[in-house]
Coordinates of C-alpha atoms in Angstrom, one line a residue:
M1 CA 5.7 -1.4 -15.7
T2 CA 3.0 0.7 -13.8
S3 CA 4.1 4.6 -13.4
P4 CA 4.4 5.4 -9.8
D5 CA 2.1 8.6 -10.9
L6 CA -1.3 9.5 -9.7
P7 CA -3.6 8.1 -12.9
A8 CA -5.0 11.0 -14.5
E9 CA -8.9 10.2 -13.6
L10 CA -7.4 10.3 -10.4
R11 CA -5.9 13.2 -10.4
A12 CA -8.8 14.9 -11.8
A13 CA -11.3 13.7 -9.3
L14 CA -8.7 15.4 -6.1
N15 CA -8.0 18.7 -7.9
A16 CA -12.5 18.7 -8.6
R17 CA -12.7 18.3 -4.9
L18 CA -9.9 20.8 -4.4
E19 CA -11.9 23.4 -5.8
G20 CA -12.4 26.4 -2.9
L21 CA -10.4 24.5 -0.1
S22 CA -8.3 26.4 2.0
R23 CA -4.5 25.5 1.5
S24 CA -3.2 26.7 4.6
D25 CA -6.3 25.2 6.0
A26 CA -5.9 22.0 4.6
A27 CA -2.0 22.1 5.2
G28 CA -2.8 22.1 9.2
R29 CA -4.8 19.4 9.3
A30 CA -2.6 17.3 7.3
A31 CA 0.3 18.1 9.4
I32 CA -2.2 17.1 12.5
I33 CA -2.9 14.0 11.2
S34 CA 0.9 12.7 10.1
Q35 CA 1.9 13.3 13.7
T36 CA -1.2 11.1 15.1
Y37 CA 0.2 8.6 12.9
R38 CA 4.0 9.2 13.4
E39 CA 3.1 8.7 16.9
G40 CA 1.4 5.0 16.2
G41 CA -2.1 6.4 16.3
G42 CA -4.5 5.3 13.4
S43 CA -7.2 7.6 11.2
G44 CA -9.3 8.9 14.5
T45 CA -7.9 12.1 13.7
I46 CA -10.1 11.9 10.6
R47 CA -13.6 13.2 11.5
T48 CA -14.6 15.2 8.0
E49 CA -14.6 15.9 4.3
T50 CA -11.8 18.4 5.0
D51 CA -9.7 16.3 7.0
A52 CA -10.4 13.4 4.3
L53 CA -9.4 15.7 1.5
A54 CA -6.4 16.9 3.2
Y55 CA -5.0 13.9 4.1
A56 CA -5.6 12.2 0.6
V57 CA -3.6 15.2 -1.0
A58 CA -0.9 14.8 1.4
R59 CA -0.8 11.0 1.7
M60 CA -2.2 9.8 -1.5
P61 CA 0.6 10.2 -4.1
A62 CA 2.8 8.6 -1.9
T63 CA 1.2 5.6 -1.0
Y64 CA 0.0 5.0 -4.1
A65 CA 3.3 4.9 -5.5
A66 CA 4.9 2.2 -2.6
V67 CA 1.6 -0.3 -3.4
V68 CA 2.7 0.4 -7.1
A69 CA 6.2 -0.3 -6.6
S70 CA 5.7 -3.5 -4.8
L71 CA 2.8 -4.7 -7.1
N72 CA 5.2 -4.1 -10.3
A73 CA 8.0 -6.3 -7.8
L74 CA 5.1 -9.0 -8.1
T75 CA 4.3 -9.1 -11.7
E76 CA 8.0 -9.1 -12.6
I77 CA 8.4 -12.3 -11.1
R78 CA 4.5 -13.4 -11.8
P79 CA 3.9 -11.6 -15.3
D80 CA 1.3 -14.3 -16.1
F81 CA -0.9 -13.6 -12.3
A82 CA -4.2 -12.0 -13.6
P83 CA -6.3 -11.6 -11.1
T84 CA -9.9 -10.8 -11.5
S85 CA -10.7 -10.1 -7.6
L86 CA -9.5 -7.5 -5.4
L87 CA -10.1 -7.2 -1.5
D88 CA -8.6 -3.9 0.0
V89 CA -7.9 -4.6 4.1
G90 CA -8.3 -1.0 5.4
A91 CA -8.8 0.9 2.0
G92 CA -8.7 4.2 3.5
P93 CA -9.3 6.5 0.2
G94 CA -9.4 3.9 -2.2
T95 CA -5.3 4.4 -2.9
A96 CA -4.5 0.4 -3.0
S97 CA -7.4 -0.7 -5.3
W98 CA -6.6 2.3 -8.1
A99 CA -2.8 0.9 -7.9
A100 CA -4.0 -2.3 -8.7
A101 CA -6.8 -1.1 -11.1
E102 CA -3.4 0.3 -12.4
A103 CA -1.5 -2.7 -12.2
F104 CA -3.7 -5.6 -13.4
P105 CA -6.5 -5.0 -16.2
S106 CA -7.7 -8.3 -15.1
L107 CA -9.7 -7.2 -12.2
H108 CA -13.3 -6.4 -12.4
E109 CA -14.1 -7.3 -8.4
F110 CA -13.3 -4.8 -6.2
T111 CA -14.2 -4.3 -2.1
L112 CA -12.6 -2.8 0.6
L113 CA -12.9 -2.5 4.2
D114 CA -12.3 0.3 6.4
A115 CA -13.7 2.0 9.8
N116 CA -13.1 5.0 8.6
E117 CA -16.6 7.2 7.6
A118 CA -15.2 10.2 6.5
L119 CA -12.8 8.0 4.0
R120 CA -15.2 6.3 3.0
T121 CA -16.9 8.6 2.0
L122 CA -13.8 10.0 -0.3
A123 CA -13.2 7.2 -1.8
L124 CA -16.9 6.6 -2.9
D125 CA -16.9 10.3 -4.8
L126 CA -13.6 9.8 -5.9
T127 CA -14.8 6.9 -8.1
R128 CA -18.3 7.5 -8.9
R129 CA -16.9 8.8 -12.1
S130 CA -14.4 5.9 -13.0
D131 CA -15.2 3.5 -16.0
R132 CA -13.1 0.6 -13.7
L133 CA -13.9 1.4 -10.2
R134 CA -17.7 3.1 -9.8
R135 CA -19.4 0.2 -9.2
I136 CA -16.7 -0.9 -6.3
T137 CA -18.2 -2.2 -2.4
Y138 CA -16.5 -0.7 0.3
E139 CA -17.9 -2.2 3.8
L140 CA -17.6 0.3 7.0
G141 CA -16.7 -1.3 9.9
Q142 CA -13.5 -3.0 11.6
A143 CA -11.2 -4.6 9.3
R144 CA -11.0 -8.1 10.9
V145 CA -14.4 -8.5 11.4
Y146 CA -15.5 -7.7 8.3
A147 CA -13.0 -9.3 6.2
A148 CA -13.9 -12.1 7.9
H149 CA -17.5 -12.5 6.2
A150 CA -15.7 -11.6 2.9
E151 CA -16.2 -13.3 0.0
A152 CA -12.1 -14.6 -1.0
A153 CA -10.4 -12.8 -4.1
D154 CA -7.7 -13.3 -5.7
L155 CA -5.8 -10.5 -4.8
V156 CA -5.7 -9.3 -1.1
I157 CA -3.5 -5.7 -0.3
A158 CA -3.3 -4.3 3.5
S159 CA -1.2 -1.3 3.1
Y160 CA -0.3 0.8 5.7
I161 CA -2.7 -1.2 8.2
I162 CA -1.0 -3.2 10.4
N163 CA 1.0 -0.4 12.2
E164 CA -2.2 0.8 14.1
L165 CA -3.1 -2.5 15.6
G166 CA -1.7 -4.3 18.8
D167 CA -0.1 -7.8 18.9
A168 CA -2.8 -9.2 18.8
E169 CA -5.2 -7.8 16.9
R170 CA -2.0 -7.7 14.3
N171 CA -1.9 -11.4 14.7
A172 CA -6.1 -11.7 14.3
L173 CA -6.0 -9.7 10.7
T174 CA -3.0 -11.3 9.3
D175 CA -4.9 -15.4 10.0
V176 CA -8.3 -13.5 8.5
M177 CA -6.4 -12.1 5.7
W178 CA -4.3 -15.2 4.8
E179 CA -8.0 -16.9 4.9
Q180 CA -9.6 -15.1 2.7
T181 CA -6.3 -14.7 -0.1
K182 CA -7.5 -17.1 -3.2
D183 CA -3.8 -16.5 -4.7
T184 CA -1.9 -13.4 -3.5
L185 CA -1.3 -11.4 -0.5
L186 CA 0.5 -8.0 -0.2
V187 CA 1.4 -6.4 2.8
V188 CA 2.7 -2.5 2.4
E189 CA 3.9 -0.9 5.8
P190 CA 6.2 2.2 6.2
G191 CA 10.0 1.9 5.6
T192 CA 10.9 2.1 9.2
P193 CA 12.8 -0.7 11.3
A194 CA 9.5 -1.1 13.2
G195 CA 7.4 -1.6 10.0
Y196 CA 10.3 -3.9 8.4
A197 CA 9.5 -5.7 11.8
R198 CA 6.1 -6.4 11.3
I199 CA 6.5 -7.9 8.1
I200 CA 9.1 -9.8 9.3
A201 CA 6.0 -11.2 11.8
L202 CA 3.6 -11.4 9.4
R203 CA 5.8 -12.9 6.7
A204 CA 7.3 -15.7 9.4
R205 CA 3.9 -16.2 10.9
L206 CA 2.5 -17.1 6.8
I207 CA 4.8 -18.8 5.9
A208 CA 4.4 -21.3 9.0
A209 CA 0.6 -21.5 8.0
G210 CA 2.2 -22.6 4.2
A211 CA 2.3 -19.4 1.8
H212 CA 5.4 -18.5 -0.4
V213 CA 7.3 -15.4 -0.6
I214 CA 7.1 -14.2 -4.1
A215 CA 8.8 -10.3 -3.6
P216 CA 11.0 -8.8 -2.4
C217 CA 12.7 -12.1 -1.1
P218 CA 14.3 -14.7 -3.0
H219 CA 13.7 -17.7 -0.5
D220 CA 11.2 -18.2 2.2
G221 CA 13.9 -19.1 4.5
D222 CA 14.5 -16.6 7.6
C223 CA 15.7 -13.0 6.8
P224 CA 19.4 -13.2 7.3
L225 CA 19.7 -9.2 8.0
V226 CA 20.7 -8.3 11.5
A227 CA 20.6 -5.4 13.5
P228 CA 20.6 -2.6 12.3
D229 CA 20.0 -3.4 8.8
W230 CA 16.2 -3.4 8.0
C231 CA 15.1 -4.2 4.4
H232 CA 13.3 -1.0 2.9
F233 CA 12.7 0.1 -0.7
S234 CA 12.3 3.7 -2.2
Q235 CA 10.1 5.0 -5.2
R236 CA 10.8 8.6 -5.9
L237 CA 7.2 10.3 -7.6
Q238 CA 6.5 13.8 -8.7
R239 CA 4.7 16.1 -6.4
S240 CA 1.7 18.1 -7.9
R241 CA 1.2 22.2 -6.9
A242 CA -1.6 20.7 -4.1
H243 CA 0.8 18.0 -3.3
K244 CA 3.9 20.7 -2.5
Q245 CA 1.2 23.7 -0.7
V246 CA -0.3 20.6 1.4
K247 CA 3.2 19.5 2.9
G248 CA 4.5 23.1 2.8
A249 CA 7.6 21.4 0.6
D250 CA 9.7 23.0 -2.3
A251 CA 10.7 20.0 -3.7
P252 CA 9.4 18.9 -6.9
F253 CA 9.6 15.0 -6.4
E254 CA 9.7 12.8 -2.9
D255 CA 10.6 9.5 -2.1
E256 CA 8.9 7.1 -0.3
R257 CA 10.5 4.7 2.0
F258 CA 8.4 1.3 2.2
A259 CA 8.7 -2.0 3.2
Y260 CA 6.6 -5.0 2.0
V261 CA 5.9 -8.5 1.3
A262 CA 4.1 -10.4 -1.3
L263 CA 2.9 -13.9 -0.4
S264 CA 1.4 -17.0 -2.8
R265 CA -0.2 -19.9 -2.2
A266 CA 1.9 -21.2 -5.0
R267 CA 5.4 -21.6 -5.0
V268 CA 7.8 -19.9 -7.2
E269 CA 10.8 -21.1 -8.7
N270 CA 14.0 -18.7 -10.0
R271 CA 13.1 -16.1 -8.3
P272 CA 16.3 -13.5 -9.0
S273 CA 18.9 -12.1 -6.2
R274 CA 18.4 -9.2 -5.0
V275 CA 20.3 -6.6 -4.5
L276 CA 20.0 -5.1 -0.5
A277 CA 22.2 -1.7 -0.7
Q278 CA 24.5 0.8 -3.0
P279 CA 26.7 -1.2 -4.5
D280 CA 30.8 -0.8 -3.4
V281 CA 32.4 0.9 -6.1
G282 CA 36.4 0.1 -5.9
K283 CA 39.2 0.2 -8.3
V284 CA 39.5 -3.0 -9.1
E285 CA 35.9 -4.5 -8.0
I286 CA 32.4 -4.2 -7.4
A287 CA 30.9 -5.4 -4.4
A288 CA 27.3 -6.1 -3.8
K289 CA 25.0 -8.1 -0.6
L290 CA 22.8 -10.0 -2.1
C291 CA 20.1 -11.1 -0.8

């Protein structure tokens, strides 16, 4: 299992960039950016080098942890999966690429796509001293347009990106990503009812196109959950000093809630049932809700 904490190489690169940066200024910028995302906006408020760095310090650890947790679930079901190429759609500062590089030593081709120039610049700077990632290809432009012309990859990841799109654009990007998937597509979203709804819609669309679910569902059928239930997960991660300062937090840890789906072109047999909620422990029995 890959650790949910940022790898030492990435932490060192971030810390080097933080030298001389006002923590209070970074915290203010990070708060504005986070509020924009919570209100359904995108990365348009990230315009400068400082904006990008503030966003990375505040959000990169949690996003990384969620992607790693999803990849760990994928490799638990398919321990023999050894992709050599990755397409990272809506890559931002390169978080999912770092996670995939840690999870899969077999990866050696990394293509990243994003429309935000400040985040692209930061991603390239963070990876330039990395043995694995310094030769990444990072295309600047709208994800759907560039994904349609990118080389197909064994593994395609879209993390925290489809929530920025309207229904029509989201469906179009979903179709393009699946077209560019040689083997497996992983989509990660915030662990909210809205994030779950987007995951379920994408899941249904791609199952209709011939995809098979690897995780978290042990089946390709309709999701049996009904409102107010929704399928989501939580990953605990440690906060660094800089992380706590930028987020204005005192707790030494953070719990990132996320929803995800991993889909493959090949059917996976013998998928185990999944516990959906905290088991109810009684005096004579333990009851658990399973999928």
